[in-house]
Coordinates of C-alpha atoms in Angstrom, one line a residue:
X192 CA -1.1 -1.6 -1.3
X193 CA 2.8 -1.4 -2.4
X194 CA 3.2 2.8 -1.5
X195 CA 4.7 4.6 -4.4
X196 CA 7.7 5.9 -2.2
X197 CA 8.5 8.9 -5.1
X198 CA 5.4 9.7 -4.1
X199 CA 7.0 10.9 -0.2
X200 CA 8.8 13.6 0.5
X201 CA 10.1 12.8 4.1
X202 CA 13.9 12.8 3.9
X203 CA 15.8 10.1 5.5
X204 CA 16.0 10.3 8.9
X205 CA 13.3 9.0 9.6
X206 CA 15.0 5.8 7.9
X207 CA 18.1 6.3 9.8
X208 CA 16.2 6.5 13.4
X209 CA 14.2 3.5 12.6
X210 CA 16.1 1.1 11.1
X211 CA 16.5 -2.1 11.6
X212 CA 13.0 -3.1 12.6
X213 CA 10.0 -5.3 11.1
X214 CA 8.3 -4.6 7.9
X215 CA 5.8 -7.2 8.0
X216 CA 2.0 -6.5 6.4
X217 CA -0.2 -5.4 9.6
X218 CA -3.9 -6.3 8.9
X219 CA -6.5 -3.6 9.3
X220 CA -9.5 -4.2 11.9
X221 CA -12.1 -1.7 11.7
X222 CA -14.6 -1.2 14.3
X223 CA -16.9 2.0 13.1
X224 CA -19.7 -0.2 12.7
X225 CA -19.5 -1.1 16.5
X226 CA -17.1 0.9 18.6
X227 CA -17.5 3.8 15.7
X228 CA -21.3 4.1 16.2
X229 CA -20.7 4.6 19.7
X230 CA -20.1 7.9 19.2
X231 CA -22.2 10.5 21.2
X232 CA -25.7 11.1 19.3
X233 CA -24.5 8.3 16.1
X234 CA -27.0 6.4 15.1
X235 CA -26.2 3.9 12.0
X236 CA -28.8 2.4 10.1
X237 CA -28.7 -0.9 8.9
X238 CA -28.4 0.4 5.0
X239 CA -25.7 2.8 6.5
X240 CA -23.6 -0.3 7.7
X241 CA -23.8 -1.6 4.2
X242 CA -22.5 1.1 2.7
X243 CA -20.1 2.1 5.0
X244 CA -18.7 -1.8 4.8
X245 CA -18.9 -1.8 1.0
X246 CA -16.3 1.4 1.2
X247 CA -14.3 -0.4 3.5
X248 CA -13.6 -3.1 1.8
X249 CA -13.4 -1.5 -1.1
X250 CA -10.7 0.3 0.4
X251 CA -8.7 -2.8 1.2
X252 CA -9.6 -3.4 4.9
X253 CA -9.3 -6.6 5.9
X254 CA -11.5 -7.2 8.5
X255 CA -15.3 -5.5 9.8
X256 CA -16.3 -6.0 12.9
X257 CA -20.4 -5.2 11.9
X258 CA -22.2 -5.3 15.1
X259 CA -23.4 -6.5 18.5
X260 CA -26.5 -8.6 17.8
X261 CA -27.7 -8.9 21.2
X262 CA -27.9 -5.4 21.9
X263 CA -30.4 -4.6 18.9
X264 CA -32.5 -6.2 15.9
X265 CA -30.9 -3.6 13.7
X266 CA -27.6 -4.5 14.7
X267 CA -28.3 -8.0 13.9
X268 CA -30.5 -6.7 10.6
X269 CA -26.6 -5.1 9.5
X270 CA -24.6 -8.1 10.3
X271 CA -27.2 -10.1 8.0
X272 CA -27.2 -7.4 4.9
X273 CA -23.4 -7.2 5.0
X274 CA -23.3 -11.0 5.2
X275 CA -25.3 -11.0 2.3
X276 CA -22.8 -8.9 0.1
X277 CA -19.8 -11.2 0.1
X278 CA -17.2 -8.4 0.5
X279 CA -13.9 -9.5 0.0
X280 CA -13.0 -8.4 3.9
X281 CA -13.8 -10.8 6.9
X282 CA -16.5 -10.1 8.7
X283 CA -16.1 -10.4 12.6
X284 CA -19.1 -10.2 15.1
X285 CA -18.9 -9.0 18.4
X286 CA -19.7 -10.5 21.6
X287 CA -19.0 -10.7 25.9
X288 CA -17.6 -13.0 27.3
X289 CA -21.5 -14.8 27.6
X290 CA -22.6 -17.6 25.8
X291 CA -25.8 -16.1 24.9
X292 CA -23.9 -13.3 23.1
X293 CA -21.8 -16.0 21.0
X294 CA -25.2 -17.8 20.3
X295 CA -26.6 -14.7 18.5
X296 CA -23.2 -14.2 16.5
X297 CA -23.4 -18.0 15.3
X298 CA -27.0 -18.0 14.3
X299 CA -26.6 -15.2 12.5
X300 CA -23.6 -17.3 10.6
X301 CA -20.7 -15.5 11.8
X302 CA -17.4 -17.2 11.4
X303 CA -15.1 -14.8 13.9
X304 CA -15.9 -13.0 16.7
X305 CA -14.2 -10.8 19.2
X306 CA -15.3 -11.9 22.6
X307 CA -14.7 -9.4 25.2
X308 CA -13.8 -9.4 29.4
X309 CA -13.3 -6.9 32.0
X310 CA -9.7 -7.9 33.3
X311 CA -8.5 -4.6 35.7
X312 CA -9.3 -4.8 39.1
X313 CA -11.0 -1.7 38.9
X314 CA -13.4 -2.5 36.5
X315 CA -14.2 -6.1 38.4
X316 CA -14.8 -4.6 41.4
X317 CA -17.3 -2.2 39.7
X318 CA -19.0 -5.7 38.3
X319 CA -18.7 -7.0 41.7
X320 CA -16.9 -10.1 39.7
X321 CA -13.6 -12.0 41.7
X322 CA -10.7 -12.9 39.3
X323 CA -12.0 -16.4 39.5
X324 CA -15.3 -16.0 38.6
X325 CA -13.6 -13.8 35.6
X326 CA -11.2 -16.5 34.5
X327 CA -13.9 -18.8 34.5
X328 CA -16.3 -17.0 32.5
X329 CA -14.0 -15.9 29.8
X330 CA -13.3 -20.0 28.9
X331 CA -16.9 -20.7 29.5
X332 CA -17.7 -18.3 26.5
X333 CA -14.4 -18.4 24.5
X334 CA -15.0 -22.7 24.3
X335 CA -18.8 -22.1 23.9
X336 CA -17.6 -20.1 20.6
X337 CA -15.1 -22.4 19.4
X338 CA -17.3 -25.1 19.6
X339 CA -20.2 -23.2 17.6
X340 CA -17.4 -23.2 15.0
X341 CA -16.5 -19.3 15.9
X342 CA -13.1 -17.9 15.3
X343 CA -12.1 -16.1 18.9
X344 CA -10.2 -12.9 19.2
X345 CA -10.3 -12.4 23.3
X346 CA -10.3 -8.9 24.2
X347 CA -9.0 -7.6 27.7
X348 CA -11.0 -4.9 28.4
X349 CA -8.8 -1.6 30.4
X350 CA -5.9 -4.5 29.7
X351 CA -3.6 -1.2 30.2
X352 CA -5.2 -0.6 33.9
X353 CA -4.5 -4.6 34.7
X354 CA -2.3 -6.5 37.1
X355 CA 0.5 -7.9 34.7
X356 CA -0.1 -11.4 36.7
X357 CA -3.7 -11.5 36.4
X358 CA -3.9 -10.3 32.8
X359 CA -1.1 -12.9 31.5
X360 CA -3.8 -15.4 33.1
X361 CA -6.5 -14.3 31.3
X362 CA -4.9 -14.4 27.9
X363 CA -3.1 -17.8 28.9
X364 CA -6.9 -18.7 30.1
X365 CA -8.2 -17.7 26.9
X366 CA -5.8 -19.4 24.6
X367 CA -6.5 -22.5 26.6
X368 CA -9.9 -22.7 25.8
X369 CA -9.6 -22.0 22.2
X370 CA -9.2 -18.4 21.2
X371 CA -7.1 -18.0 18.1
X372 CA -6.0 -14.4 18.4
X373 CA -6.0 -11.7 21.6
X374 CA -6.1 -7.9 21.8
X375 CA -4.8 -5.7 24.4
X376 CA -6.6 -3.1 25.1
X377 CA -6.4 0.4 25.8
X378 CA -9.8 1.2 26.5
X379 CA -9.6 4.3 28.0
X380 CA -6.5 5.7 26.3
X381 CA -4.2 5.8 29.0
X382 CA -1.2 3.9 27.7
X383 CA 2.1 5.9 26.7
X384 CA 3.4 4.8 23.0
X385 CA 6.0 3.2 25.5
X386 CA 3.6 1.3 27.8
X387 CA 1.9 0.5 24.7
X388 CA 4.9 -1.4 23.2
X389 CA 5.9 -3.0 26.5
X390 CA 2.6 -4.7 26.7
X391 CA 2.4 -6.0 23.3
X392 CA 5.6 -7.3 23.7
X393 CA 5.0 -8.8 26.8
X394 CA 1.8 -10.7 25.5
X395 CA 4.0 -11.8 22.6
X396 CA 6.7 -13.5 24.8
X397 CA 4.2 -14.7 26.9
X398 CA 2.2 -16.7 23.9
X399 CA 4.8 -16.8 21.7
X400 CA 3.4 -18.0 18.3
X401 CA 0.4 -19.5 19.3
X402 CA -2.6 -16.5 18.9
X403 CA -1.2 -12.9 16.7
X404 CA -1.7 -10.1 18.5
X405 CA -4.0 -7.0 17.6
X406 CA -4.2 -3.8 19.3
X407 CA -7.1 -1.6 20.0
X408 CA -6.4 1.9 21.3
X409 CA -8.5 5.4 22.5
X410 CA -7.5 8.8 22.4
X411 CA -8.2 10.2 25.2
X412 CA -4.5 11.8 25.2
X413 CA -4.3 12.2 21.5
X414 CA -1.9 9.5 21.3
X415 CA -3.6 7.0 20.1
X416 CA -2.0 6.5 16.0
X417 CA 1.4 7.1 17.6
X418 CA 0.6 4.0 20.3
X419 CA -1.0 2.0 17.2
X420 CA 2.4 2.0 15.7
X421 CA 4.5 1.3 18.8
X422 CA 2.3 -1.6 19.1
X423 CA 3.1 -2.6 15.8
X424 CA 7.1 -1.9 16.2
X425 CA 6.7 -4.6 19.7
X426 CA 5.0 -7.3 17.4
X427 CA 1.2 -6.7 17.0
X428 CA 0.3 -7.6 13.1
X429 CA -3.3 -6.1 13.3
X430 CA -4.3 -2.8 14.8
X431 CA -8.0 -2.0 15.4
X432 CA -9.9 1.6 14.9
X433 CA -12.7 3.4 13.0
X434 CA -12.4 5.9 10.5
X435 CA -11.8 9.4 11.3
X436 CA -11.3 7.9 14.7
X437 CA -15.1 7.7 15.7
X438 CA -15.8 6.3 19.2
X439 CA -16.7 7.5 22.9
X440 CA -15.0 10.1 24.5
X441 CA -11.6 10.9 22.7
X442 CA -12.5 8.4 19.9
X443 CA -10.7 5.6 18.7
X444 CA -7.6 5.3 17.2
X445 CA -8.2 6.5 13.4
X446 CA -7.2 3.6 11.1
X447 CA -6.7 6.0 8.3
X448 CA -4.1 7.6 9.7
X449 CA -2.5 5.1 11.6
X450 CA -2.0 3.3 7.9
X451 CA -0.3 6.1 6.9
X452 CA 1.9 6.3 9.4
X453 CA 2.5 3.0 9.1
X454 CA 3.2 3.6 5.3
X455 CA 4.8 6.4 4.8
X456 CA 7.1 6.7 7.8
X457 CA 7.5 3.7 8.9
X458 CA 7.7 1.9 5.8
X459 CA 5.5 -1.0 7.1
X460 CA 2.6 -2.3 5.0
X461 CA -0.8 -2.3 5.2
X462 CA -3.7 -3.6 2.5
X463 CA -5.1 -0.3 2.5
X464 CA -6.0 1.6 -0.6
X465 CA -4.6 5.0 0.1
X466 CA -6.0 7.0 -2.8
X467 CA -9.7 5.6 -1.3
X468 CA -8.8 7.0 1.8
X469 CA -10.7 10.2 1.7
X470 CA -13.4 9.3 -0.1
X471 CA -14.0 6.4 2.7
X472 CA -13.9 9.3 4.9
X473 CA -16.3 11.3 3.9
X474 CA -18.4 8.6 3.3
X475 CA -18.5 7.5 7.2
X476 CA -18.7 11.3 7.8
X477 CA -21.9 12.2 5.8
X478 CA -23.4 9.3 7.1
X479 CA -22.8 9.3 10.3
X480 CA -23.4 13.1 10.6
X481 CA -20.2 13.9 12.2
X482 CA -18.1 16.9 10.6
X483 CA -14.5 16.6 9.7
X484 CA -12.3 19.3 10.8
X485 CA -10.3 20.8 7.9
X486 CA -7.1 20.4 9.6
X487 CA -7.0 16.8 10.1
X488 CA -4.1 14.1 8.1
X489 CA -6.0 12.4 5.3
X490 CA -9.3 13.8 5.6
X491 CA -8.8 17.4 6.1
X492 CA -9.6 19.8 3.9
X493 CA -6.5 22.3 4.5
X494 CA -3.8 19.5 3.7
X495 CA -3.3 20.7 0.4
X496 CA -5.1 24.2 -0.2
X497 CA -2.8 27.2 0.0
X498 CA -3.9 30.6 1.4
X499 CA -0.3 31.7 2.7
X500 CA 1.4 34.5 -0.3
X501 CA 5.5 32.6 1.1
X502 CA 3.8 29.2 0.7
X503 CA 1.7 30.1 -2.7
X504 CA 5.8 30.9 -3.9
X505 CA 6.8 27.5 -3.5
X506 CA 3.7 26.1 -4.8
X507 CA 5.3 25.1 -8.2
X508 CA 7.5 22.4 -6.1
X509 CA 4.9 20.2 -4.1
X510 CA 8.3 18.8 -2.1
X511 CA 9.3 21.9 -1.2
X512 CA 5.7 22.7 1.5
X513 CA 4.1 19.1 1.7
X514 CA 5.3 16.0 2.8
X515 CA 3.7 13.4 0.3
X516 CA 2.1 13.8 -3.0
X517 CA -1.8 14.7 -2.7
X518 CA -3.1 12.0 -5.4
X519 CA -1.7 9.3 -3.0
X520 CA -4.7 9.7 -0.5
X521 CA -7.1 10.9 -3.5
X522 CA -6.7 14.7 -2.9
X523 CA -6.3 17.6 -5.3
X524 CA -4.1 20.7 -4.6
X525 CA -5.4 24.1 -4.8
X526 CA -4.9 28.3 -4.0
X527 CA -7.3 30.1 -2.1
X528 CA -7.2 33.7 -1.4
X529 CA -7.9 36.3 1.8
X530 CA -5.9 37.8 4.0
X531 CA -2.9 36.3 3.8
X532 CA -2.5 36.3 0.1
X533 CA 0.6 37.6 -1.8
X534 CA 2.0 38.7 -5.2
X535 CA 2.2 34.9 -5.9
X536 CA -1.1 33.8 -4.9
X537 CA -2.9 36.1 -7.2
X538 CA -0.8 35.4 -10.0
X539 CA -1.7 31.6 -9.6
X540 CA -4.9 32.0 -9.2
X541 CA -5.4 34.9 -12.1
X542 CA -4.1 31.9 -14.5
X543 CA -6.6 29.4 -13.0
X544 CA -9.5 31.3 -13.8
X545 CA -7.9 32.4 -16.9
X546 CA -7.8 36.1 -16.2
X547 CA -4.6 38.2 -17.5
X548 CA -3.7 40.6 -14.9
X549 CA -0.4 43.0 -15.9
X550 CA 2.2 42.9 -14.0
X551 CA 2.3 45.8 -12.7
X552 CA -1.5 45.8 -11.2
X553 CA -0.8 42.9 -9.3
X554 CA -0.1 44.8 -6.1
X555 CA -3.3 47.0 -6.4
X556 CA -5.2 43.4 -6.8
X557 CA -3.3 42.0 -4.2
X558 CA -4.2 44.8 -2.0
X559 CA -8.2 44.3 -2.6
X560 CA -8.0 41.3 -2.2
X561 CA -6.2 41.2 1.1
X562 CA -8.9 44.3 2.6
X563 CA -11.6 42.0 1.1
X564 CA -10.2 38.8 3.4
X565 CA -10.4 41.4 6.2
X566 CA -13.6 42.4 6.0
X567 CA -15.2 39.5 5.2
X568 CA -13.0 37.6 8.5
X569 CA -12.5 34.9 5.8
X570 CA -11.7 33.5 2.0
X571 CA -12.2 35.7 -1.0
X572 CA -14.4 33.4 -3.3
X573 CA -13.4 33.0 -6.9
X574 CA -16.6 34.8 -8.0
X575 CA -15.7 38.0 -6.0
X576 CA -11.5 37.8 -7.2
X577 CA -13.1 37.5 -11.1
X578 CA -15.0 41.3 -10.0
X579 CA -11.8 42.9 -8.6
X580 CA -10.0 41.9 -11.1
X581 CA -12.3 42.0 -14.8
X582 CA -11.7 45.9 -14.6
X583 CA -11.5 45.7 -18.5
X584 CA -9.3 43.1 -18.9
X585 CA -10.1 40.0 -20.8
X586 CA -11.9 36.8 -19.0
X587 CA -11.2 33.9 -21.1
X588 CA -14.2 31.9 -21.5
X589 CA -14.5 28.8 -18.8

């Protein structure tokens, strides 16, 4: 989407830190479907993964990754539904680096694919696989796909934990055979925003403009959007994650909010629909059964409610206490009430339940309310303020 830039309130340094560097679209891969459902306890059914990849594209992601067919008939049940709605965003299967796996994705008529390989030494010796062997099976499958008339992004896997030599092979090894696109890989969330960057760029000197470069991050460290964009800033032009950064352990990297980063800091574009963003995540949310916590960017519930009496005083000048305008990820703006309420905050609210409250009262109402936050450890509904406050006074009619 082209971001309404009125519609952010981040000063300019940001600007002034930043610039020059690339303002190039990034594509949007989303993985909930897959890595997403991963999740501890998530279970996605088939119908879910319809919906789920109706509001994604809907939202302007450009590519789904639906599925893993070889590890369940549902999953291959999903890729087939979603197939079957024409969405406007690519779908991508999922496969290892095993022929079988690319055999399910291209009987199922699946035009791209992902095809993954263990590449650290670490994880090869837990295989019990030598680099050869490796090397060998990743062109096996990757040619086995191109053949079947499959679209290959190769996918490192703990590319962060490689050897440099060995993991330039692989990618060399893969392009070889046929892949069109690689990802590095973060796996298990261990790369610095700075380690992140140097890799990219590595992989983009080393295959130049033959295959773009994606990257897929974790969060184990909680650094996963700020690694996404790093990434991006070294040369990637696709960055892979779930919504509200679903996924094992720490999660993914949350493609929400890396877009908005992205967007409204960095002033690099992305397809997404902003304004769709929260809706998309409660969507994934509801269905997937995993709460949101009201803190979060996008999602959260607490972005834009007031409870604070020296925040409620500025509340008149969105600018002045929030960095971007709420209607351009589809929120609304609102006053609550408890114990940290002031003069403000009850005048505000008063009017938006159309109560008149004189002046001269509002302390004593201010006061309630505030031992009423107290008592309750909590928010002061809008039922209980209309009680403290009717006291005679006129309640125009809602």
């Amino acid at each position: 989407m082209t971001l309404d830039r009125d519609k952010v309130w981040t000063g300019d340094l940001n600007r002034q830190a930043l610039e020059p560097q690339p303002h190039v679209t990034v594509g949007l891969y989303d993985t909930t479907l897959r890595d997403g459902e991963q999740t501890v306890g998530v279970v996605l059914s088939p119908e879910d993964k319809v919906a789920i990849a109706t509001a994604l594209s809907e939202a302007g992601i450009d590519r789904i990754e639906a599925g893993f067919p070889r590890v369940s008939e549902e999953d291959a049940e999903a890729i087939r539904l979603i197939m079957q709605e024409e969405l406007q965003a690519e779908i991508w299967g999922f496969a290892r680096a095993v022929p079988a796996d690319v055999e399910a994705l291209a009987e199922l008529g699946v035009r791209a694919a992902v095809v993954e390989s263990p590449i650290s030494d670490g994880k090869l010796a837990a295989l019990g696989v030598s680099r050869a062997s490796m090397l060998e099976r990743i062109q096996t499958a990757v040619r086995a796909a191109t053949e079947s008339g499959v679209r290959v992004a190769f996918f490192g896997v703990d590319g962060t934990r490689a050897d440099l030599g060995f993991f330039r092979q692989a990618y060399e090894a893969a392009v070889e055979a046929g892949a069109a696109e690689v990802v590095v890989v973060d796996t298990l969330g261990v790369a610095t925003p700075e380690a992140a960057a140097y890799l990219v760029g590595r992989t983009v000197d080393w295959l130049g403009d033959v295959a773009p470069v994606h990257w897929h991050g974790h969060n184990d460290f909680g650094l996963a959007t700020a690694a996404a964009v790093a990434a991006v800033q070294a040369g990637a032009t696709w960055i892979q994650g779930t919504v509200n950064g679903m996924g094992e352990r720490g999660g993914n990297a949350n493609l929400l909010e890396a877009a908005l980063a992205l967007e409204a800091l960095y002033g690099i574009p992305t397809r997404l629909e902003l304004d769709r963003a929260r809706a998309l995540g409660r969507e994934v949310a509801e269905r997937a059964g995993t709460p949101l916590e009201p803190w979060k960017p996008i999602t959260g519930e607490n972005l834009f409610t007031r409870e604070s009496g020296a925040v409620a005083a500025q509340f008149h000048d969105p600018p002045a206490i929030e960095p971007y305008a709420s209607g351009l990820i589809g929120a609304t703006r609102g006053i609550v009430l408890g114990k940290k309420s002031g003069l403000d905050s009850i005048r505000i609210k008063a009017e938006q339940l159309g109560i008149d409250v004189p002046e001269d009262q509002l302390p004593e109402l201010l006061a309630k309310v505030k031992a009423k936050g107290v008592r309750k450890a909590g928010l002061v509904t809008d039922a209980e303020f209309k009680r403290m406050a009717r006291g005679g006074r006129r309640v125009a009619p809602s």
